[in-house]
CSV table of C-alpha atoms and ligand atoms in Angstrom, one decimal:
chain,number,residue,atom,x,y,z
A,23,UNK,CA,122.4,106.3,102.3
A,24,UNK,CA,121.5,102.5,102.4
A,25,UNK,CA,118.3,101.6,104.7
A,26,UNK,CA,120.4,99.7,107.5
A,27,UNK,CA,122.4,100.1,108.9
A,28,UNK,CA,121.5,103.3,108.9
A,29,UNK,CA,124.1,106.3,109.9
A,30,UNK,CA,124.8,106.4,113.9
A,31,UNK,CA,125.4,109.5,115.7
A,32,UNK,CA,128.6,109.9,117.3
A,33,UNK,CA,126.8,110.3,120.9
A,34,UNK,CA,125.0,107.0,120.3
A,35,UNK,CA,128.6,105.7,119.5
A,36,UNK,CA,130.5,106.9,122.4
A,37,UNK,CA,127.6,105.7,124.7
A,38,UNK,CA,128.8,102.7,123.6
A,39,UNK,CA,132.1,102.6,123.8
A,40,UNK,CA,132.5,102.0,127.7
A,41,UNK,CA,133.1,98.9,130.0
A,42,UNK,CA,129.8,96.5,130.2
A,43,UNK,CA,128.5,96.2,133.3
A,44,UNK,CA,127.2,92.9,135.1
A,45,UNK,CA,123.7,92.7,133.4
A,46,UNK,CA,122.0,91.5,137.0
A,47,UNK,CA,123.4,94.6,138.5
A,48,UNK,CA,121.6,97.5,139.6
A,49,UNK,CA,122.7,99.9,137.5
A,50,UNK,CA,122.1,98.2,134.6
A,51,UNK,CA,118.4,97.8,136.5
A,52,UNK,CA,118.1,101.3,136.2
A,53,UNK,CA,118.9,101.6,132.4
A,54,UNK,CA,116.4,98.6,131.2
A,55,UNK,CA,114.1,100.8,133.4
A,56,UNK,CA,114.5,104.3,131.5
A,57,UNK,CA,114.3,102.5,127.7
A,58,UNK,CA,111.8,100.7,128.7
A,59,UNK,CA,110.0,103.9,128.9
A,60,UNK,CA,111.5,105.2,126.0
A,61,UNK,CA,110.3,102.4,123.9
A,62,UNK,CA,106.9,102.8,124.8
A,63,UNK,CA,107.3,106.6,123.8
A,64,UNK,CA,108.2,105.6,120.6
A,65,UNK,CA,105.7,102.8,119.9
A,66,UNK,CA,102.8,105.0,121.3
A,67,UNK,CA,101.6,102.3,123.9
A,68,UNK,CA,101.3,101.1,127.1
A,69,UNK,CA,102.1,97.3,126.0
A,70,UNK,CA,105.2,95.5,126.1
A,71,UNK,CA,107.8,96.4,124.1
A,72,UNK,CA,110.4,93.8,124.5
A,73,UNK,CA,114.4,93.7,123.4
A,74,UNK,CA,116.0,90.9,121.9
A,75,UNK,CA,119.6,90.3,120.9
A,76,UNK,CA,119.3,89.8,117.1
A,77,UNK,CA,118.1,91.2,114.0
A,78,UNK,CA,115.0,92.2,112.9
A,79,UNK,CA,113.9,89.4,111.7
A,80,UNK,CA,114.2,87.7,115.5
A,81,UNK,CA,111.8,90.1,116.2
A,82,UNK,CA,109.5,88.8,113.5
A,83,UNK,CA,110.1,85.1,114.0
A,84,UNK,CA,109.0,85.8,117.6
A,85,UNK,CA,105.9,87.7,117.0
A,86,UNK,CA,105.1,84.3,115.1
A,87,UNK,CA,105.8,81.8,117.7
A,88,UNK,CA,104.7,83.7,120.7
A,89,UNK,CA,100.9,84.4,118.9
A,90,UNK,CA,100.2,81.2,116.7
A,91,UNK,CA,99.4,77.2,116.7
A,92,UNK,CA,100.1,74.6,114.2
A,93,UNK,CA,98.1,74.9,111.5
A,94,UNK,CA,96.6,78.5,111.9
A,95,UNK,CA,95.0,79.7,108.8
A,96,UNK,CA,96.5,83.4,108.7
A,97,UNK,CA,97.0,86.1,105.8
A,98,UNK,CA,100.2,87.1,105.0
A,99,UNK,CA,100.5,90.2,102.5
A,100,UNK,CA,103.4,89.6,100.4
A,101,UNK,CA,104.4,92.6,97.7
A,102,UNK,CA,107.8,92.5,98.2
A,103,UNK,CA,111.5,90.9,99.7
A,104,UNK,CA,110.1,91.7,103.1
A,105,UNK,CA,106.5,90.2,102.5
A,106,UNK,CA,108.1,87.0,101.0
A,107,UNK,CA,110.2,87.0,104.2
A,108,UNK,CA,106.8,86.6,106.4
A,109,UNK,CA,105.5,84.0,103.9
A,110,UNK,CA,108.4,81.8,104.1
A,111,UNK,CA,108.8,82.3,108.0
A,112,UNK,CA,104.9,81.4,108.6
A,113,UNK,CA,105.4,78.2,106.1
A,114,UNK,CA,108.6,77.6,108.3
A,115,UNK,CA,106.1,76.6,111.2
A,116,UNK,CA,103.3,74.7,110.0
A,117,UNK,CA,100.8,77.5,109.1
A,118,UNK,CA,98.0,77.4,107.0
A,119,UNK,CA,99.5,80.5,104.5
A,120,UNK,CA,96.9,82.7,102.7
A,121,UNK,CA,98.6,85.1,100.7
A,122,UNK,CA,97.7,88.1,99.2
A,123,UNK,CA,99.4,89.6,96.9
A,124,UNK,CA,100.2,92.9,94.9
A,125,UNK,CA,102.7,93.4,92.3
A,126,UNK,CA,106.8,95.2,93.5
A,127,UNK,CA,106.0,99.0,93.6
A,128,UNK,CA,102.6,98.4,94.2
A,129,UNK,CA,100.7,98.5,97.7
A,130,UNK,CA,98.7,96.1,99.2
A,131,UNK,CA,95.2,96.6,98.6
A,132,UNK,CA,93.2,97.1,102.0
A,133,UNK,CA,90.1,95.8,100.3
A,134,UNK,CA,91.9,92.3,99.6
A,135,UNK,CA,92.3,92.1,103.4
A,136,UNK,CA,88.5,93.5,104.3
A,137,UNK,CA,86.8,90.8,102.0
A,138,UNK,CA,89.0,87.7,103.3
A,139,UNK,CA,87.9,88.9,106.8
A,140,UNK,CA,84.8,89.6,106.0
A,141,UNK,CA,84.1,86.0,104.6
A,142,UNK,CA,85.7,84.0,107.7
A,143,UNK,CA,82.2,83.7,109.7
A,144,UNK,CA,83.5,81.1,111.8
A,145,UNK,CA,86.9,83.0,112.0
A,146,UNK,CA,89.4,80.4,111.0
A,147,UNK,CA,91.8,83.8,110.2
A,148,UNK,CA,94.2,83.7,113.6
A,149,UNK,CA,96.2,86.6,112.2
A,150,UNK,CA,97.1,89.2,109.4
A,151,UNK,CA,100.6,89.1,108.6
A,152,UNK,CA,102.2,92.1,107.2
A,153,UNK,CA,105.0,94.6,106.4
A,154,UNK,CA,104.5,98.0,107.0
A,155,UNK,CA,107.4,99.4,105.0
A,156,UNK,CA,108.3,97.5,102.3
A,157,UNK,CA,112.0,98.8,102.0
A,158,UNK,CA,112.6,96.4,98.9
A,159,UNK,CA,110.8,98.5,96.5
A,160,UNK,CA,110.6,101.7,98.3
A,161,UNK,CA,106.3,101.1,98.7
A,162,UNK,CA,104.6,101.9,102.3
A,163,UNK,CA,100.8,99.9,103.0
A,164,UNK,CA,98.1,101.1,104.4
A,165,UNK,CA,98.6,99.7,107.8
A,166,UNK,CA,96.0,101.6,109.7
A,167,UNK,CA,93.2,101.1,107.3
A,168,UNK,CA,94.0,97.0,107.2
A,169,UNK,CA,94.4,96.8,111.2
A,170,UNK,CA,91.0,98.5,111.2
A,171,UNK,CA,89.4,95.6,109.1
A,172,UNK,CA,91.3,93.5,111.5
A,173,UNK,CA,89.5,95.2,114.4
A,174,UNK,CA,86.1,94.6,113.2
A,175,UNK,CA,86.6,91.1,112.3
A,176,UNK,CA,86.6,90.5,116.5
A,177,UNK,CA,89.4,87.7,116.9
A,178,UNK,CA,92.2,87.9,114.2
A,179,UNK,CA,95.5,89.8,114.8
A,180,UNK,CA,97.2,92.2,113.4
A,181,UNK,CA,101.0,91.3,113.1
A,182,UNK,CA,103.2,93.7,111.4
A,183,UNK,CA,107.0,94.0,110.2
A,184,UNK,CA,107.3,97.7,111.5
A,185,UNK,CA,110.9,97.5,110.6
A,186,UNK,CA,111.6,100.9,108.9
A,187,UNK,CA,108.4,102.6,109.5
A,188,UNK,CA,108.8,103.0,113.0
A,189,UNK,CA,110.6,105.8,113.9
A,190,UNK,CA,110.0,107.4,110.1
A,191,UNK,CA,106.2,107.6,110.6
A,192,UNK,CA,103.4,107.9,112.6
A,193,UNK,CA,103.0,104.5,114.1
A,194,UNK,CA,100.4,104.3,117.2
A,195,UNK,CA,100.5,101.1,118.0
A,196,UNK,CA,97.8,101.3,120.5
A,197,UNK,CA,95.3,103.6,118.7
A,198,UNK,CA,95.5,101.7,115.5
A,199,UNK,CA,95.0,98.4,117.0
A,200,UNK,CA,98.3,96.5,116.0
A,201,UNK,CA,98.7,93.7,117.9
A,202,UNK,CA,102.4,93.2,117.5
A,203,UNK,CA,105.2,95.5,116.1
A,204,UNK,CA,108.6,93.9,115.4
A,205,UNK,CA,111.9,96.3,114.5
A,206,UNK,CA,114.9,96.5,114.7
A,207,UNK,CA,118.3,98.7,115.8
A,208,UNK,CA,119.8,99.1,112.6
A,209,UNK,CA,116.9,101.2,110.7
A,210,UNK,CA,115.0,103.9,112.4
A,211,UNK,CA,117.0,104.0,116.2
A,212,UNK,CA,120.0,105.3,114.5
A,213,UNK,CA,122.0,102.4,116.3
A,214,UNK,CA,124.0,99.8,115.2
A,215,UNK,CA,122.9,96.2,114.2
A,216,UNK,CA,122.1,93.8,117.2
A,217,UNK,CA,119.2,94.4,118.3
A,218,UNK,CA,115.5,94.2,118.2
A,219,UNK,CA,112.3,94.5,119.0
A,220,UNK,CA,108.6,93.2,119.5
A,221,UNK,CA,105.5,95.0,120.8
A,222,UNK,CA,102.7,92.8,122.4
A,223,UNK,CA,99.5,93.5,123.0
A,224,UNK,CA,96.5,92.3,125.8
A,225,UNK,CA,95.1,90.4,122.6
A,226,UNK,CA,98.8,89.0,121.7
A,227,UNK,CA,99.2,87.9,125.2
A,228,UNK,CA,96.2,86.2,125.6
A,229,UNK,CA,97.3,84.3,122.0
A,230,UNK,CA,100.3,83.8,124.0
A,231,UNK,CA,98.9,81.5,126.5
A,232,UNK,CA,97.2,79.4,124.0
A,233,UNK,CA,100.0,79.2,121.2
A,234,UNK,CA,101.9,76.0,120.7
A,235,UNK,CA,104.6,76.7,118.6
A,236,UNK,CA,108.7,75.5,119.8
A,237,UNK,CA,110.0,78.5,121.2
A,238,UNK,CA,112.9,78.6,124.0
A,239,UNK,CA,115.1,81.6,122.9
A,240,UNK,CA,112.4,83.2,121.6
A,241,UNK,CA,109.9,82.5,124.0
A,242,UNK,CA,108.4,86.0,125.2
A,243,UNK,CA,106.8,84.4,128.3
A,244,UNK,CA,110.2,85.0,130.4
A,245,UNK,CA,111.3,87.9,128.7
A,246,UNK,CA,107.9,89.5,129.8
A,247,UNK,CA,108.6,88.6,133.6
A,248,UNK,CA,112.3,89.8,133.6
A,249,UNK,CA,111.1,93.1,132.6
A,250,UNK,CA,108.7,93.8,135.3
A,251,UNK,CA,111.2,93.7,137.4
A,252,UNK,CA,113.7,95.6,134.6
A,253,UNK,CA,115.7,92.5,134.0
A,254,UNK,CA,116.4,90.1,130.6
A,255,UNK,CA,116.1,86.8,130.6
A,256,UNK,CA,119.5,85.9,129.1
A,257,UNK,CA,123.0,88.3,129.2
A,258,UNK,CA,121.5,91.3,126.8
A,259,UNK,CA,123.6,93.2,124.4
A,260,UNK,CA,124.7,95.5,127.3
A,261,UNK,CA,126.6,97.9,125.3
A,262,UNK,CA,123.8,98.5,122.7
A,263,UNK,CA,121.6,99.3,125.7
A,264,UNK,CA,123.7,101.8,126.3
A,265,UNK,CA,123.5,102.5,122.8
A,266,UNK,CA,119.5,102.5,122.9
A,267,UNK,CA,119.5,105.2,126.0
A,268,UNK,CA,121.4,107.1,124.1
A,269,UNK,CA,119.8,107.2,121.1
A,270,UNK,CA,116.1,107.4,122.3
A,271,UNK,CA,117.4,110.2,124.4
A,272,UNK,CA,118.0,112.1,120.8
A,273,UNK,CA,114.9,110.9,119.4
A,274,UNK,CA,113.3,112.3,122.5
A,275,UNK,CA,114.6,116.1,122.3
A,276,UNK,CA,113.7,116.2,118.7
A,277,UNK,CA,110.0,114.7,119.3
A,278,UNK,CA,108.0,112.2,117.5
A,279,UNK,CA,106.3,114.8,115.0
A,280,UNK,CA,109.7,116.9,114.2
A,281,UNK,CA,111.1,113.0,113.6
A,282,UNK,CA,108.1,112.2,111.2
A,283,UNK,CA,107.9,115.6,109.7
A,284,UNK,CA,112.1,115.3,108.4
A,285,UNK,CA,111.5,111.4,107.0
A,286,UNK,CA,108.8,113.2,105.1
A,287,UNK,CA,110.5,116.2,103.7
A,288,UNK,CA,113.3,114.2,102.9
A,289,UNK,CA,110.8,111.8,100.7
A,290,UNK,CA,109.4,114.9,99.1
A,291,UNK,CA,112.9,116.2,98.4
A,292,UNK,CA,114.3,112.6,97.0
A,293,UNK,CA,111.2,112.1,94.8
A,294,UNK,CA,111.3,115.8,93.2
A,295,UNK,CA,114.5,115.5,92.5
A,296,UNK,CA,114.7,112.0,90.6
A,297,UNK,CA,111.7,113.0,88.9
A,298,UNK,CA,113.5,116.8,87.8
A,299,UNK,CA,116.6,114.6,86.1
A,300,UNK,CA,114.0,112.3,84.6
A,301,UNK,CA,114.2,109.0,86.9
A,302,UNK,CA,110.8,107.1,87.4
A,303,UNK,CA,110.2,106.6,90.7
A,304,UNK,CA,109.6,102.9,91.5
A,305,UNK,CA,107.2,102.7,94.1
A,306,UNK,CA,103.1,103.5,92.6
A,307,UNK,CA,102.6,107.2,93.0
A,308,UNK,CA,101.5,108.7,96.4
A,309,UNK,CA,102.7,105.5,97.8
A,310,UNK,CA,106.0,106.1,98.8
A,311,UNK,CA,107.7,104.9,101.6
A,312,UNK,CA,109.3,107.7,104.3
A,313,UNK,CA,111.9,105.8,104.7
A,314,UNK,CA,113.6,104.8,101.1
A,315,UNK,CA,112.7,105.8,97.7
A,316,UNK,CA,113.6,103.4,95.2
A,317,UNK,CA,114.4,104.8,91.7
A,318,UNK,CA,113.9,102.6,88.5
A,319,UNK,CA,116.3,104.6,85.8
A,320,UNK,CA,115.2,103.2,82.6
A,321,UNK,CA,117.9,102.1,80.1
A,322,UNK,CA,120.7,103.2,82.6
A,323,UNK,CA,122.4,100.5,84.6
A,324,UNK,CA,121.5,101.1,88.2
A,325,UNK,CA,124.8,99.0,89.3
A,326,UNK,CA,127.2,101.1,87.0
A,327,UNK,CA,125.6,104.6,88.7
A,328,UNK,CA,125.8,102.7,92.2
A,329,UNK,CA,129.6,101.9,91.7
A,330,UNK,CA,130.6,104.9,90.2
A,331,UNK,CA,128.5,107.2,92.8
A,332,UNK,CA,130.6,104.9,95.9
A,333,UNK,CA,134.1,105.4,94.1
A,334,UNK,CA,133.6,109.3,93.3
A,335,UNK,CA,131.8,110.5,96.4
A,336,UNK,CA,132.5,107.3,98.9
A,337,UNK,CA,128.2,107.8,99.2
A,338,UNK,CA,126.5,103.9,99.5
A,339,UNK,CA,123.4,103.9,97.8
A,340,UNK,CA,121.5,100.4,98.1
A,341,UNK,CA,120.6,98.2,94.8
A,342,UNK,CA,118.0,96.4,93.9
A,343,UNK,CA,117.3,93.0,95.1
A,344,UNK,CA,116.5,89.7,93.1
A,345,UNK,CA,115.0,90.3,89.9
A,346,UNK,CA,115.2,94.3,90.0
A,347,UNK,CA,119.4,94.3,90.0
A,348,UNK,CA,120.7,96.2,87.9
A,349,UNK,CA,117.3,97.9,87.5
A,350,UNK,CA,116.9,100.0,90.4
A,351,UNK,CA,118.9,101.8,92.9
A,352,UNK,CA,117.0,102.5,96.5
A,353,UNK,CA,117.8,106.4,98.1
A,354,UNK,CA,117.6,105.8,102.2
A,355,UNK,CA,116.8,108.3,104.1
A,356,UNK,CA,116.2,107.4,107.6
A,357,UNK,CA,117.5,108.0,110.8
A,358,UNK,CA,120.0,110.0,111.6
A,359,UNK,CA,120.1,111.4,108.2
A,360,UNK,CA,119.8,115.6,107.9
A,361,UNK,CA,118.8,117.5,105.0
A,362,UNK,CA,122.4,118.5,104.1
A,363,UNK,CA,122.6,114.5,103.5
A,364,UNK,CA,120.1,114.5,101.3
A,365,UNK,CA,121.1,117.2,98.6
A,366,UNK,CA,124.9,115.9,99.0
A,367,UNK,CA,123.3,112.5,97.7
A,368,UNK,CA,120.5,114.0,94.9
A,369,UNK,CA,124.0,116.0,94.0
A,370,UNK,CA,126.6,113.3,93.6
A,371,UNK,CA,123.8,111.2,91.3
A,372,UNK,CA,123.3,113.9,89.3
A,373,UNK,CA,127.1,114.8,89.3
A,374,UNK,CA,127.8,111.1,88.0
A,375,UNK,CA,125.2,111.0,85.5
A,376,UNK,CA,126.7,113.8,84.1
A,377,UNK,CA,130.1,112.5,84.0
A,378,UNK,CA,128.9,108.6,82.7
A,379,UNK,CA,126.9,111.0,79.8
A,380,UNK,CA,124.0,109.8,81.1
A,381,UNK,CA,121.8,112.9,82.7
A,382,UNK,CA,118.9,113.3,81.2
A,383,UNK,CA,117.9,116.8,81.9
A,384,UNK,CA,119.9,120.5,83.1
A,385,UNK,CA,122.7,119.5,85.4
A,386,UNK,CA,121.6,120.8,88.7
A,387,UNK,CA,117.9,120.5,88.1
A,388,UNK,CA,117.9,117.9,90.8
A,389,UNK,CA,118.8,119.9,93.5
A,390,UNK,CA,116.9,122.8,93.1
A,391,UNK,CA,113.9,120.7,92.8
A,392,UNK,CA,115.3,118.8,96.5
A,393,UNK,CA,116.3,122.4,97.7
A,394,UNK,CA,112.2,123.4,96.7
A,395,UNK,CA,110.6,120.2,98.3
A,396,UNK,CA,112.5,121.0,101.6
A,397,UNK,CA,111.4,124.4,102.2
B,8,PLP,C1,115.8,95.3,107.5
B,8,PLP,C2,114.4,94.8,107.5
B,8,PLP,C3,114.1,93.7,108.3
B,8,PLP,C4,115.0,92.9,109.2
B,8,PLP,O1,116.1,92.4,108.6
B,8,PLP,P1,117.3,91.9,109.6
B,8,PLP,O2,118.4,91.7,108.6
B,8,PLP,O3,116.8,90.6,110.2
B,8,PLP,O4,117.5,93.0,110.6
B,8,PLP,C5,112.8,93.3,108.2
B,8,PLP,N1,111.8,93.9,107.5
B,8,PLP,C6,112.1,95.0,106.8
B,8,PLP,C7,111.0,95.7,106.1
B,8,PLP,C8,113.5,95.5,106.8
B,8,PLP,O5,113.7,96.6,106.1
């Protein structure tokens, strides 16, 4: 119950488990073909989507390099681990960093963006730089509202860290305006680690042409012209393209709004029941991320309960990172993750609360408030 990797289905495992196949060949052609497809499914676009072998954060670096110049004034919104990430990464290549700023548990305020945008008359702002998700303290931004702003400032892009929102929520890449999406295997696509993913859009490519940042690897140029003809580059992760059928396949029978419908239920059902044993939530109310809900159990060592839940239950929940160890322990819940998942967790926290003397309100108060929030 961590937030990647994320649990894989055994079908998405056994797709794997075969002999690679030359990666020039043509049935390997006709696979790059079908998730090609896939991916655009999920992403709701017609654009690019393209697959890299690396993590996430591959996919972010690229969406950097492929769009931007040395010295670009851009906008990065930073309120959290993730957020820092895309601050350090634009600072990494020369950019002229803007940040704005809310507190951890907090979401970005749209406004902060409009008004920025809104002030650049001779539109120095090359992009807005943001996470979607912020899985570090459990908080979702308003994506769709700040891409709008983005919109009607008439040259900026929107660049967003989509890394555990797509596939949890509603998405559209094209109908909101996002001008790249990067993600990755290990979070939503219920596949192992390895690789990931970047969306580009008419806008992004024509950035593309002008941007003069070093890129080789990571250049998108070639990766763009391989895949017209349903080829890579360089020798893919073969096997995790089998993996990525696979798993897109699932997604597919289940459907986009069944998919977005479970991350929220499962949300509903986390937050009820941390809030029925008398655990704040973390993230600002009614901003909660589909994905992860991060719990900040005042006066009781998140670490201990984290430990103790892994040793009696052999159930991973993830910690907190930098400052908030200790303080708060994060609930994932996406992917591959069913509702019987999510009262087995609510029900081995508040099992090992009780037994550390620790739980606050009636033993079992968690789950029926879960059990009530899923129906
Ligand atoms: C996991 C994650 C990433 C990518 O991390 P990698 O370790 O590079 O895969 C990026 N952004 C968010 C919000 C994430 O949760």
């Amino acid at each position: 119950m961590i937030p990647g990797p994320t649990p894989v289905p055994e079908t998405v495992l056994k797709a794997m488990g075969r002999h690679p196949i030359g990666h020039r060949s043509g049935e390997f052609q006709a696979v790059v073909r079908r998730t090609t497809e896939q991916l655009r499914w999920l992403h709701q676009t017609q654009a690019d989507v393209l697959v890299i072998t690396g993590s996430g954060t591959a996919a972010m670096e690229a969406g950097i390099i492929n769009t931007l110049s040395r010295g670009d004034k851009v906008i990065c919104g930073d309120n959290g681990k993730f957020g820092e990430r895309w601050v350090k990464l634009a600072k990494a290549y020369g950019l002229d960093v803007q940040v704005v700023k809310a507190d951890w548990g907090q979401p970005l305020d749209p406004e902060a963006f409009r008004t920025a945008l809104a002030a650049d008359t001779d539109k120095k702002i090359k992009a807005i730089i943001l996470t979607h998700s912020e899985t570090s303290t459990g908080v979702i931004n308003d994506l769709e509202t700040i891409s709008q702003y983005v919109r009607a400032h008439g040259t900026a892009l929107t660049i967003a860290d989509c890394v555990t929102s797509l596939g949890a929520c509603n998405v559209p890449m094209d109908s909101w305006g996002i001008d790249v999406v990067a993600s990755g295997s290990q979070k939503g696509y219920m596949m192992p680690p390895g690789l990931s993913f970047v969306a580009m859009s008419e806008r992004a490519w024509q950035a593309h042409k002008r941007s003069d940042l070093p890129k080789f690897y990571l250049d998108l140029g070639p990766y763009q012209k391989t895949a017209a003809q349903d080829s890579n580059p360089f020798t893919p992760a073969v096997n995790l393209y089998f993996a990525l059928e696979s798993a897109l396949t699932m997604m597919q029978a289940e459907g986009l709004d069944a998919i977005f419908e479970r991350h929220a239920r499962h949300r509903a059902a986390a937050q009820a029941a941390m809030k029925a044993i008398g655990l704040p939530l973390y993230a600002a109310e009614g901003h909660g991320s589909p994905a992860i809900t991060a719990v900040a159990p005042e006066g009781i060592d998140a670490e201990l309960l984290r430990k103790t839940v892994k040793e009696q239950f052999d159930i991973l929940l993830a910690g907190g990172q930098d400052h908030l160890k200790g303080k708060v322990f994060r609930i994932g819940h996406l992917g591959f993750v069913c509702d019987r998942d999510v009262l087995t967790a609510v029900a081995a926290i508040e099992s090992t609360l009780q037994s550390l003397g620790l739980h606050k309100g009636n033993m079992g108060a968690g789950i029926a408030a879960a059990a009530a929030a899923m129906n």
